[in-house]
mmCIF file of C-alpha atoms and ligand atoms in Angstrom:
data_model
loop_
_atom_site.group_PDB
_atom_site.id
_atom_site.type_symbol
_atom_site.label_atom_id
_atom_site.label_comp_id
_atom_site.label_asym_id
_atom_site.label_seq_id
_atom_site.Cartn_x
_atom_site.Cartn_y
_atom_site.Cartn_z
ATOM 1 C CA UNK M 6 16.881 18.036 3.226
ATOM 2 C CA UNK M 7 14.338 16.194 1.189
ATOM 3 C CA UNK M 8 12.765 12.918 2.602
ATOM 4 C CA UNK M 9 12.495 9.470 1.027
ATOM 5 C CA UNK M 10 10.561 5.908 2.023
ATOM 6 C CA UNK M 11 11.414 2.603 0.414
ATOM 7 C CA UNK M 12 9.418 -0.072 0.556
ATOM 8 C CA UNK M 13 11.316 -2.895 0.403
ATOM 9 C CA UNK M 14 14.093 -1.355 1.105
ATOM 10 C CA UNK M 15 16.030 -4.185 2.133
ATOM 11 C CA UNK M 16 15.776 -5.916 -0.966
ATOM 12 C CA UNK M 17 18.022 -6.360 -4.307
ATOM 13 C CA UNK M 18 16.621 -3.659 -6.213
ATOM 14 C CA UNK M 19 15.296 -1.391 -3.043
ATOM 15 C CA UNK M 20 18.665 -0.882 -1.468
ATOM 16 C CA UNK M 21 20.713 -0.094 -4.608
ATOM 17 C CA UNK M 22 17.939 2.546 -4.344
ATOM 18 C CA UNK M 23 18.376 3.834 -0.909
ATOM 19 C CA UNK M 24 21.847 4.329 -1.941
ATOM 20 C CA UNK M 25 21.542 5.985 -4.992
ATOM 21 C CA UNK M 26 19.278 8.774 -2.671
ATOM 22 C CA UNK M 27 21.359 9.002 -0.202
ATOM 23 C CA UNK M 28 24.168 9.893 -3.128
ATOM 24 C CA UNK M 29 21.247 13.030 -3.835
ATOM 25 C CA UNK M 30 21.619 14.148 -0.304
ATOM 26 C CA UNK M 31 18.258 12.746 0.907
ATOM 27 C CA UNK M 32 17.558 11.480 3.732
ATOM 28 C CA UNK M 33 16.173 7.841 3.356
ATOM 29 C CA UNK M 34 14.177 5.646 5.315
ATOM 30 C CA UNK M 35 13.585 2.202 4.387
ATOM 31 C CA UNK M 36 10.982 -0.143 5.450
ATOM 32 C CA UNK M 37 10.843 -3.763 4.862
ATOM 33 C CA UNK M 38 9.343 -6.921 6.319
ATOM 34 C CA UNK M 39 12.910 -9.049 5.982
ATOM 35 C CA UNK M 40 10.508 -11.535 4.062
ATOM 36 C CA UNK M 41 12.778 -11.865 1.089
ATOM 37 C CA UNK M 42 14.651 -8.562 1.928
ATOM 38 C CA UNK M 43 18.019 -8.777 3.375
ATOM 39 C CA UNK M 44 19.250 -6.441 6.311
ATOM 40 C CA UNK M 45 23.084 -6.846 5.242
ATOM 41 C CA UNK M 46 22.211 -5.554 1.999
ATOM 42 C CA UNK M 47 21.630 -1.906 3.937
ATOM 43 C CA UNK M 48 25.152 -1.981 5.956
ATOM 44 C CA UNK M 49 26.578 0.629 4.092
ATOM 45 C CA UNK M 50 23.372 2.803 3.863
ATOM 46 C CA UNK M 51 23.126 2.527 7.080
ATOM 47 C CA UNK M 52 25.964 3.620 8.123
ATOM 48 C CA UNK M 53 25.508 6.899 6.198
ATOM 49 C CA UNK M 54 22.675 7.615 7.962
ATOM 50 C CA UNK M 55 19.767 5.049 6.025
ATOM 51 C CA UNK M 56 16.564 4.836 9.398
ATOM 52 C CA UNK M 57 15.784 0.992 8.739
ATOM 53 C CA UNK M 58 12.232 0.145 10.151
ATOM 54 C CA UNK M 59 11.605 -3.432 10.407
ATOM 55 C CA UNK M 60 7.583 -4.006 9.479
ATOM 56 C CA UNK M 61 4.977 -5.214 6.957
ATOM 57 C CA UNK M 62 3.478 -2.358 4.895
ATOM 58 C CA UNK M 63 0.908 -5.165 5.074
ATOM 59 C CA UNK M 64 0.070 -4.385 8.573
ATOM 60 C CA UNK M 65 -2.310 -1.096 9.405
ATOM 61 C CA UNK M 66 -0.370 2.312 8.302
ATOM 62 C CA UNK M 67 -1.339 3.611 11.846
ATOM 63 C CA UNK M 68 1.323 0.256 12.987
ATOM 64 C CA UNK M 69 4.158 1.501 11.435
ATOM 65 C CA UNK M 70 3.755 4.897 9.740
ATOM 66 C CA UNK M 71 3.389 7.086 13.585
ATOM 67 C CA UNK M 72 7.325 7.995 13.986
ATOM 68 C CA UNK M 73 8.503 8.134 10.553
ATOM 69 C CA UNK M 74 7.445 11.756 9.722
ATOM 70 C CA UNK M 75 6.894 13.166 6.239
ATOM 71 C CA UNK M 76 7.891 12.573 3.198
ATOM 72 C CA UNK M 77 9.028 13.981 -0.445
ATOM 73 C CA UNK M 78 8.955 10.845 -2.109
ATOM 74 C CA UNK M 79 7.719 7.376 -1.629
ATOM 75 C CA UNK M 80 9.059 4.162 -3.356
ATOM 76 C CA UNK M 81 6.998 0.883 -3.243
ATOM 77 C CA UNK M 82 9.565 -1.964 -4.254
ATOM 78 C CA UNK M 83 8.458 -4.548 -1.914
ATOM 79 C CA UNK M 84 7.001 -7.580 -2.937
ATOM 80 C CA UNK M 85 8.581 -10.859 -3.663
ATOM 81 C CA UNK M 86 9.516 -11.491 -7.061
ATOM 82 C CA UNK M 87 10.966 -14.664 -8.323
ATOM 83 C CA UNK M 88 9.295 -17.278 -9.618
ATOM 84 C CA UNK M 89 10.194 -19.714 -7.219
ATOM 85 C CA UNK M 90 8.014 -17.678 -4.343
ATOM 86 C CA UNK M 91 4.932 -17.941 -6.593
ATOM 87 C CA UNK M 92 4.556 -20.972 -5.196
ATOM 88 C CA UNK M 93 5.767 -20.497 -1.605
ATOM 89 C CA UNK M 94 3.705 -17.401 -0.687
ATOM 90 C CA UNK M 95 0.844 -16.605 -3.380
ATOM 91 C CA UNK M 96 -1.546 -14.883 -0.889
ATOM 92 C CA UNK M 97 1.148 -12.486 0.408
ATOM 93 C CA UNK M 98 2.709 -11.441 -2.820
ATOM 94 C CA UNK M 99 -1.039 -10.522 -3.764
ATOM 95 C CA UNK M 100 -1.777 -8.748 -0.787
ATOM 96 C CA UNK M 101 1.368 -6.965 -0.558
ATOM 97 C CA UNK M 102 0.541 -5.177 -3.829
ATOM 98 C CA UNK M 103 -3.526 -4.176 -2.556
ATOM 99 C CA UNK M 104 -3.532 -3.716 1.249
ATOM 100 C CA UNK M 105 0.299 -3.089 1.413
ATOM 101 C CA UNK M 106 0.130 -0.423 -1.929
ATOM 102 C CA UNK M 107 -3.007 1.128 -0.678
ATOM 103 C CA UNK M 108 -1.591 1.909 2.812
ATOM 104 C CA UNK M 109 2.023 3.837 1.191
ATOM 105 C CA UNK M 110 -1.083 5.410 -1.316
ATOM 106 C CA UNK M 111 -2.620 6.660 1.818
ATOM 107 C CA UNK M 112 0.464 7.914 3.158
ATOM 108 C CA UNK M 113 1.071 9.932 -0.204
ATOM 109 C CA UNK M 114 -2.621 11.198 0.271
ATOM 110 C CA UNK M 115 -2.230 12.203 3.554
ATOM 111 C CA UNK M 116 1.322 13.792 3.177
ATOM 112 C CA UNK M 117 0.844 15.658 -0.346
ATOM 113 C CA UNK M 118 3.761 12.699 -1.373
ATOM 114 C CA UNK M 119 4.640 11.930 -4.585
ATOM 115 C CA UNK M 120 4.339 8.043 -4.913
ATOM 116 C CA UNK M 121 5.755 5.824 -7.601
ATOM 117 C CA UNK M 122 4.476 1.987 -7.845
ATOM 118 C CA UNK M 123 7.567 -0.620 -8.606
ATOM 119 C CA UNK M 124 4.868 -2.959 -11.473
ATOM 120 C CA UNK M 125 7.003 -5.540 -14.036
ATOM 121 C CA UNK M 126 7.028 -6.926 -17.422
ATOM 122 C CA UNK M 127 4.922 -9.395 -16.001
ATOM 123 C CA UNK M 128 1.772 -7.348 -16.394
ATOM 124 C CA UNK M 129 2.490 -8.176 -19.961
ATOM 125 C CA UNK M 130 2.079 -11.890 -19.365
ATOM 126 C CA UNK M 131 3.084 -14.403 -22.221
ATOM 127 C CA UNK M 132 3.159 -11.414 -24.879
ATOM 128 C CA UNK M 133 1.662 -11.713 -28.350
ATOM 129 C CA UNK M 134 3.331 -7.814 -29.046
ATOM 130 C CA UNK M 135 6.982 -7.839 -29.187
ATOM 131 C CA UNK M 136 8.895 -5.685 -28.202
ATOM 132 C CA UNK M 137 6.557 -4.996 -25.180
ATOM 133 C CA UNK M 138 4.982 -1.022 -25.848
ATOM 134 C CA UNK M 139 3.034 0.595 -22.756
ATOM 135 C CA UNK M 140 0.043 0.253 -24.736
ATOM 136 C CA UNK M 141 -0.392 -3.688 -24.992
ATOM 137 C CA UNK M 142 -2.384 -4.472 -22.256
ATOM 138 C CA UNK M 143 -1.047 -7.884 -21.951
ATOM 139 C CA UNK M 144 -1.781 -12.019 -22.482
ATOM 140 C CA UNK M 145 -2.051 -13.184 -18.230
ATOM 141 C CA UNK M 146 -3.113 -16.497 -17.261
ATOM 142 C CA UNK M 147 -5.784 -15.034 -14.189
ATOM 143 C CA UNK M 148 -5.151 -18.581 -12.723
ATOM 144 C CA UNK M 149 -2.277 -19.760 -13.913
ATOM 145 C CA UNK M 150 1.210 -19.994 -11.243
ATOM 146 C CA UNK M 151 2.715 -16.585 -12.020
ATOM 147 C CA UNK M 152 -0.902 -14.924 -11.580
ATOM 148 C CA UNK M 153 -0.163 -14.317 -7.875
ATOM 149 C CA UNK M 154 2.305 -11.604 -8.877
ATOM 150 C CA UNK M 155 1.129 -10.451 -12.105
ATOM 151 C CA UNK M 156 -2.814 -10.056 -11.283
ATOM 152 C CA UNK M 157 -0.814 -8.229 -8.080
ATOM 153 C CA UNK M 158 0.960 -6.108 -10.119
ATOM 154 C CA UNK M 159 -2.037 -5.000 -12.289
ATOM 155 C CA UNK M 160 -4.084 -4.237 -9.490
ATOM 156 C CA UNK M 161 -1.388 -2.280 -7.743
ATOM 157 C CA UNK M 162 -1.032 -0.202 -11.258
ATOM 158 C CA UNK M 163 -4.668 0.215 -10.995
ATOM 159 C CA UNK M 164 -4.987 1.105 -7.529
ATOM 160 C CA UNK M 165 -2.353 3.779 -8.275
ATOM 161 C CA UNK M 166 -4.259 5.470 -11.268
ATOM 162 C CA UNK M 167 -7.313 5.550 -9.064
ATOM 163 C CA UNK M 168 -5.653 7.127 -6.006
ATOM 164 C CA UNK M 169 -4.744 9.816 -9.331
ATOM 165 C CA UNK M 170 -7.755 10.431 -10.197
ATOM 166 C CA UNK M 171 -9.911 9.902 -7.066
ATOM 167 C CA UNK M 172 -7.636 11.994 -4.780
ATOM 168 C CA UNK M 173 -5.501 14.120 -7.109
ATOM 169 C CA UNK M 174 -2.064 12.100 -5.673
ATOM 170 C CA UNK M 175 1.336 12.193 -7.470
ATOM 171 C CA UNK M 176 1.411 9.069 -8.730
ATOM 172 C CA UNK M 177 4.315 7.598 -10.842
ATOM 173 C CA UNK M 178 4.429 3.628 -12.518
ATOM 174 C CA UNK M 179 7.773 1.833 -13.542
ATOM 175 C CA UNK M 180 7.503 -1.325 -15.583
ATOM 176 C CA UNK M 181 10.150 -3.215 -14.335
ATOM 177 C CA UNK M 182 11.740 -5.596 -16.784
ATOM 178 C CA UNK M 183 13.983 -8.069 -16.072
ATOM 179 C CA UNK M 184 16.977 -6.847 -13.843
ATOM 180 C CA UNK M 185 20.421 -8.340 -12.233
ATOM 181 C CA UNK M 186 23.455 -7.179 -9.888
ATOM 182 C CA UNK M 187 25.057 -7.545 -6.918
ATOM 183 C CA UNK M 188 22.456 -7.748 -3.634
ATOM 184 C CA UNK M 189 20.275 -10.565 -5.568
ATOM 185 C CA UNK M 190 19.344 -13.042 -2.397
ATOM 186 C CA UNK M 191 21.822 -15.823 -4.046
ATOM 187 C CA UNK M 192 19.301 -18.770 -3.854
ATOM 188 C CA UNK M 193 16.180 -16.887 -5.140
ATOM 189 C CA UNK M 194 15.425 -18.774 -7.727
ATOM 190 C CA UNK M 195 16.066 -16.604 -10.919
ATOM 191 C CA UNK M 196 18.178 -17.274 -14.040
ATOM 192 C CA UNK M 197 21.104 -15.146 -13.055
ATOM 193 C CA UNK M 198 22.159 -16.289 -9.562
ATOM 194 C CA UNK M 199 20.726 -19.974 -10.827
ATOM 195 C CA UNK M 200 23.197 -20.196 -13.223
ATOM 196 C CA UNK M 201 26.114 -18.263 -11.364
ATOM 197 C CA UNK M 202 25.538 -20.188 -8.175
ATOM 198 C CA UNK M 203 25.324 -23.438 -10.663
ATOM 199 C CA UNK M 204 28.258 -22.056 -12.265
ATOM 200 C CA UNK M 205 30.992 -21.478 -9.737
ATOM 201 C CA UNK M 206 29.974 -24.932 -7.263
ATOM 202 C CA UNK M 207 30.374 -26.858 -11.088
ATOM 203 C CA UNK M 208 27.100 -28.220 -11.344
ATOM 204 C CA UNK M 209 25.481 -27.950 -14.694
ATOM 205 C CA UNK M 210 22.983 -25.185 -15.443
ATOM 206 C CA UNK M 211 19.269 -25.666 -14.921
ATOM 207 C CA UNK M 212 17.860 -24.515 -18.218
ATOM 208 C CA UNK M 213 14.238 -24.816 -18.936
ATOM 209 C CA UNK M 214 12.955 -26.243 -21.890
ATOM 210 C CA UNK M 215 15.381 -25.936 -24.329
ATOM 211 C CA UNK M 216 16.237 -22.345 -23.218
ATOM 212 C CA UNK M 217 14.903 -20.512 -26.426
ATOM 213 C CA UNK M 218 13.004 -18.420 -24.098
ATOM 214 C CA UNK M 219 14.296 -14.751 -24.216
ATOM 215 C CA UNK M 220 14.893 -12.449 -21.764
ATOM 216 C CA UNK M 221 16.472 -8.200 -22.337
ATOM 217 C CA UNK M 222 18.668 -7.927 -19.148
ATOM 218 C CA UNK M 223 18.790 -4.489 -17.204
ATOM 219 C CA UNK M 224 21.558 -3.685 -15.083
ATOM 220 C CA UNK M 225 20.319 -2.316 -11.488
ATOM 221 C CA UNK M 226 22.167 0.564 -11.229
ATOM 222 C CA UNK M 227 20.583 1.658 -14.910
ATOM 223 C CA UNK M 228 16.910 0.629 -13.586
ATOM 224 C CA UNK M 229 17.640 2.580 -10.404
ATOM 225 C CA UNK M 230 18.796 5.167 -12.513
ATOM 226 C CA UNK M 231 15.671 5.044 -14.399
ATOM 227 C CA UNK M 232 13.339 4.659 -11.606
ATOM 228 C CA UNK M 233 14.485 8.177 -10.050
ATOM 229 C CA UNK M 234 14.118 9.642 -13.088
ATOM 230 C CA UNK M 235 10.546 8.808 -13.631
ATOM 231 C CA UNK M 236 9.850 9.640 -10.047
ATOM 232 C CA UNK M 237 11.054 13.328 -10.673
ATOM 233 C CA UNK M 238 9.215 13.575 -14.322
ATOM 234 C CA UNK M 239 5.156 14.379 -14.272
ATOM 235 C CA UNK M 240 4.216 11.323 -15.937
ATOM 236 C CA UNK M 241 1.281 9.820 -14.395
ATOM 237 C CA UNK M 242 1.025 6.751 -16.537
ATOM 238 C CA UNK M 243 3.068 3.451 -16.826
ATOM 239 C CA UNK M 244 6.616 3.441 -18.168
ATOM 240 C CA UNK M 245 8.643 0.844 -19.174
ATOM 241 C CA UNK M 246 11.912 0.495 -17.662
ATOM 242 C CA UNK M 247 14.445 -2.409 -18.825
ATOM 243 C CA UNK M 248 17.451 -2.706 -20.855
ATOM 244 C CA UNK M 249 16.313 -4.226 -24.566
ATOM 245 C CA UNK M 250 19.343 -5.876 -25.632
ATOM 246 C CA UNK M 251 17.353 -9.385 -26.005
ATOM 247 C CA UNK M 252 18.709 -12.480 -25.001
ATOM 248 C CA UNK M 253 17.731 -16.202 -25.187
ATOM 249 C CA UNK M 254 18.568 -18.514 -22.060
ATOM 250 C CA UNK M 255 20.922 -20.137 -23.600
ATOM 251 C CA UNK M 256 22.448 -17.359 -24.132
ATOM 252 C CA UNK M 257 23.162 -16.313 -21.077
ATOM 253 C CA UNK M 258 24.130 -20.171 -20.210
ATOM 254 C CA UNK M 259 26.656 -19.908 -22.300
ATOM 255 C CA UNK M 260 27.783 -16.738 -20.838
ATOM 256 C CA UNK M 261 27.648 -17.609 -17.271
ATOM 257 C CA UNK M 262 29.619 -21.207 -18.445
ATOM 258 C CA UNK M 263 32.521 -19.543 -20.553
ATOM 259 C CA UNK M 264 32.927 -16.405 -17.795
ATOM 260 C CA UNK M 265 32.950 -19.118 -14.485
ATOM 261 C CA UNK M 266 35.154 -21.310 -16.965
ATOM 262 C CA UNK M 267 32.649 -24.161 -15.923
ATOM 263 C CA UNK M 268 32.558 -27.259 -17.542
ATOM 264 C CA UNK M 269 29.747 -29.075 -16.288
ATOM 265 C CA UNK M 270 27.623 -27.753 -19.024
ATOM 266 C CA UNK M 271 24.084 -27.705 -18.607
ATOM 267 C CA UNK M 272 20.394 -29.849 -17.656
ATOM 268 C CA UNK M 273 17.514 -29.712 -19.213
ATOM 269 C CA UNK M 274 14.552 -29.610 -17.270
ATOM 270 C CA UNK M 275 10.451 -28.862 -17.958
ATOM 271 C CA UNK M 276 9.452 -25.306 -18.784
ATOM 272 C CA UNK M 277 7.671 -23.677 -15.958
ATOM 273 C CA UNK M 278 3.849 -22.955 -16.618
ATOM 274 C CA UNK M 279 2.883 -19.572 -18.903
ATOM 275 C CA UNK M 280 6.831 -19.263 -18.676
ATOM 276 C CA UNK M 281 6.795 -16.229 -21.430
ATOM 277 C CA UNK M 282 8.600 -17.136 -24.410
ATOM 278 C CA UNK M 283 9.885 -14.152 -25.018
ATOM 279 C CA UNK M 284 10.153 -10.399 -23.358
ATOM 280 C CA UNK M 285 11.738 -7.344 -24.487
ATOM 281 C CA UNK M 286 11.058 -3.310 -23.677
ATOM 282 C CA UNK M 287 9.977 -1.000 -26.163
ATOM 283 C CA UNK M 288 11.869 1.973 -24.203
ATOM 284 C CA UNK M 289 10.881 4.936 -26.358
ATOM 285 C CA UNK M 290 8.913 6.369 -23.864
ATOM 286 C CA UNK M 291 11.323 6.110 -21.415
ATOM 287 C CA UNK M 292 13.650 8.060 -24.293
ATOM 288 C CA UNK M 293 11.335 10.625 -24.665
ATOM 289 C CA UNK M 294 10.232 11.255 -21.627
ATOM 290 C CA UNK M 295 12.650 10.863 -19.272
ATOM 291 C CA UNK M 296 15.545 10.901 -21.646
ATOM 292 C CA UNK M 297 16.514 7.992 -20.043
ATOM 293 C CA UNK M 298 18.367 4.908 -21.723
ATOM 294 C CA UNK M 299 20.562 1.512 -20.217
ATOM 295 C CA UNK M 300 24.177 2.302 -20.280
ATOM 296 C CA UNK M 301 26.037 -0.668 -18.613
ATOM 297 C CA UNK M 302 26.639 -3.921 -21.171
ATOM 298 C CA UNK M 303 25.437 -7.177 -20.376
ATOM 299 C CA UNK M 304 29.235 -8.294 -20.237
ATOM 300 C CA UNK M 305 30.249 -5.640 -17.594
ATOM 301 C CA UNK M 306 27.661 -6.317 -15.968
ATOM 302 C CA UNK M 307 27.708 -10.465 -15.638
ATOM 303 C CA UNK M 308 31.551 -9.800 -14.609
ATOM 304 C CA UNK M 309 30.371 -7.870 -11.804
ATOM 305 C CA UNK M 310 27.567 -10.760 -10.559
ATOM 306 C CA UNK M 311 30.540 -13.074 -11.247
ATOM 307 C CA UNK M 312 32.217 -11.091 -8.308
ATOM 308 C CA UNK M 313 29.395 -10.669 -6.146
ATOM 309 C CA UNK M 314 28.700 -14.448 -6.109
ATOM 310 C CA UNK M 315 32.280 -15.494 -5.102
ATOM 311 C CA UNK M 316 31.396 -13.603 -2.174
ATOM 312 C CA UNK M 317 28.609 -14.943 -1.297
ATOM 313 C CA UNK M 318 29.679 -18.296 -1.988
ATOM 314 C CA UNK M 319 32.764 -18.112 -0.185
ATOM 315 C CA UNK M 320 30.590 -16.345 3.100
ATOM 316 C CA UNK M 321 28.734 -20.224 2.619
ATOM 317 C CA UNK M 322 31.031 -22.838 3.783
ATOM 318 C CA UNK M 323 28.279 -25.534 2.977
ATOM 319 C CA UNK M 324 27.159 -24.173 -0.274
ATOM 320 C CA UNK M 325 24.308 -22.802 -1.742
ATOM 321 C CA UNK M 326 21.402 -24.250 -3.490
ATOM 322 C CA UNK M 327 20.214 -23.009 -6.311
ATOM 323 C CA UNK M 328 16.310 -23.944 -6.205
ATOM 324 C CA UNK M 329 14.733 -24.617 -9.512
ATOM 325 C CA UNK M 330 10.899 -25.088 -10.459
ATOM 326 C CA UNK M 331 8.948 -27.979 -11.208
HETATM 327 N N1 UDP E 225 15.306 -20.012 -16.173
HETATM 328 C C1 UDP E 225 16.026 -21.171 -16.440
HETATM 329 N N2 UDP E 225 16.667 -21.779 -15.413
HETATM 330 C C2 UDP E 225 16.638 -21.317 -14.128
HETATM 331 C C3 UDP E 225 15.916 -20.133 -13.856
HETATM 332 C C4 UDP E 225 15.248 -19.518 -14.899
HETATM 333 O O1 UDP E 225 16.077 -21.623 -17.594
HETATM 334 O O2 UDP E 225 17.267 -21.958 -13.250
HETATM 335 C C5 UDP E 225 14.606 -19.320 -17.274
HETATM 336 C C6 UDP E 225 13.098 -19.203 -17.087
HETATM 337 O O3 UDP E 225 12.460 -20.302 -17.701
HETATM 338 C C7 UDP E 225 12.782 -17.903 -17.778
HETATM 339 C C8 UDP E 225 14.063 -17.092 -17.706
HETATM 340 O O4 UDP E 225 15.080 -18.000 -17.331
HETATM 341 O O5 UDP E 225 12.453 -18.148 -19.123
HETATM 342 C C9 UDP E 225 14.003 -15.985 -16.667
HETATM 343 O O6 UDP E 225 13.549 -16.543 -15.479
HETATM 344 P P1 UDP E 225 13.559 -15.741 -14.113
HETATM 345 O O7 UDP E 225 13.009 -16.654 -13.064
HETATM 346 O O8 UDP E 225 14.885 -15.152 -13.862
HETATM 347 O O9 UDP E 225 12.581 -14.527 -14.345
HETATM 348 P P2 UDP E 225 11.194 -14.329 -15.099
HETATM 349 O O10 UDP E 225 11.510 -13.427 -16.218
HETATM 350 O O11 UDP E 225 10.692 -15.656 -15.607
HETATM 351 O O12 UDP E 225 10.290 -13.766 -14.075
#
């Protein structure tokens, strides 16, 4: 049976993941710190056989790596990754993509693993190329709020390319774009449980600026779909993986308000710092090379949130708050 580590595995996009390998017939162990990671979201992998180990790839590999044995294929999703933890935990989002990367790197070195490095959109910064090809190397703010995750994320790609070519490991890089479904920790911060949270408690919706901003909105189970894909293909360099159907964020206000039938409309507040005014995948490599594309629509796919957040809502007798910048 072929063996699989997640990193992160406990999170939103890490644990649609573990499930989608377990659906392969691997065997899947997932690692997470529980930082922004969620053990419920792993009940039902776990129950078909998902190890969870609770520990910071952070921490020395010796630490945590000794009973684990080896493995096929190693994912590293973990790292927080909403805006709203920029501010609460800079120093560990960057060090979770350098110490934390290099140790699963070591891993792959050690076990002849392949290895593929979860990096985002946001190593594109505030773009000046649109749509977003793999060959812009990006407009990022090496100061600026977001530059905890984004300088993160580019030294994590280039950490990866080095173990490549230093040591000859398997390595594989997914640019993430921007991604939603069920499993998203409810108060994180980001537009889509903002605004569905917002939504079904009747507040208005916390749009920054004037919400001109665009965002192209991937489905999970199409990025997860995507992500294996890469992982099995022999490209070494960095792929972009997001749906491009491009929308604006008030847009998606507008969505959220008519679906949730809420009438509290919205609020206006400040837009974030080097908040990117617009963002949208160029997937043709992705096409080519993977013969990959999105298949779920935005409206299937907001109907399902809409259903995952009356859960969650209704599992919070107090209510939830949706935090917002600024
Ligand atoms: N946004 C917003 N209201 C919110 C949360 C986000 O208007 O309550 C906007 C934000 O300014 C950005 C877009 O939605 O332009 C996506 O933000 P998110 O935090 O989801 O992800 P990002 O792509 O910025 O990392």
């Amino acid at each position: 049976m072929p063996r699989a580590l997640v990193a992160g595995g406990a999170g939103f996009i890490g644990s649609h993941l573990c499930d989608a390998l377990l659906d392969q017939g691997f065997e899947v162990t997932a690692i997470d710190s529980l930082v922004t990671g969620r053990e419920k979201n792993l009940e039902s992998a776990r129950a078909r056989g998902l190890k969870f180990v609770r520990a910071d790839i952070n921490s020395p590999l010796k630490e945590w790596s000794r009973d684990l044995g080896k493995f096929d294929e190693i994912y590293n999703m973990a790292s927080p990754a909403s805006p709203v933890d920029f501010a609460k935990m800079p120093i560990f989002i960057l060090t979770t993509s350098a110490d934390g990367h290099r140790h699963l790197l070591e891993l792959a070195r050690e076990q002849k693993a392949r290895i593929l490095f979860a990096s985002t959109s946001e190593v594109y910064g505030d773009p000046l190329v649109h749509p977003q090809v793999e060959t812009y190397f990006g407009n990022v703010n090496p100061i600026g709020h977001r530059s905890c995750y984004d300088e993160a994320k580019r030294f994590g790609e280039a950490l990866t390319v080095a173990y490549h070519r230093e040591f000859g490991v398997e390595t594989r890089i997914a640019r993430i774009f921007n991604t939603y479904g069920s499993r998203m920790r409810p108060d994180d911060g980001r537009i889509i449980p903002n605004f569905f949270i917002q939504a079904l408690q009747n507040q208005p919706l916390s749009v920054y600026g004037e919400g001109k901003q665009t965002r192209s909105f991937c489905f999970v189970t199409d990025l997860v779909d995507g992500i294996i894909k890469l992982m099995r293909s022999s490209e070494k360099f960095p792929v972009n993986i997001g749906n491009p159907l491009e929308r604006t964020v008030m847009e998606i206000a507008l969505a959220v308000n008519s679906l949730t039938g809420n009438k509290a409309s919205l609020r206006h507040l400040a837009l974030p710092e080097n908040d990117p005014k617009q963002r949208k995948p160029d997937i043709a490599r992705a096409e080519s090379v993977l013969g990959w594309k999105p298949k779920v629509s935005l409206e299937d796919g907001l109907r399902e949130c809409l259903t995952y957040f009356r859960s969650e809502l209704s599992a919070s007798p107090d209510g939830i708050v949706a935090p917002t910048l600024g």
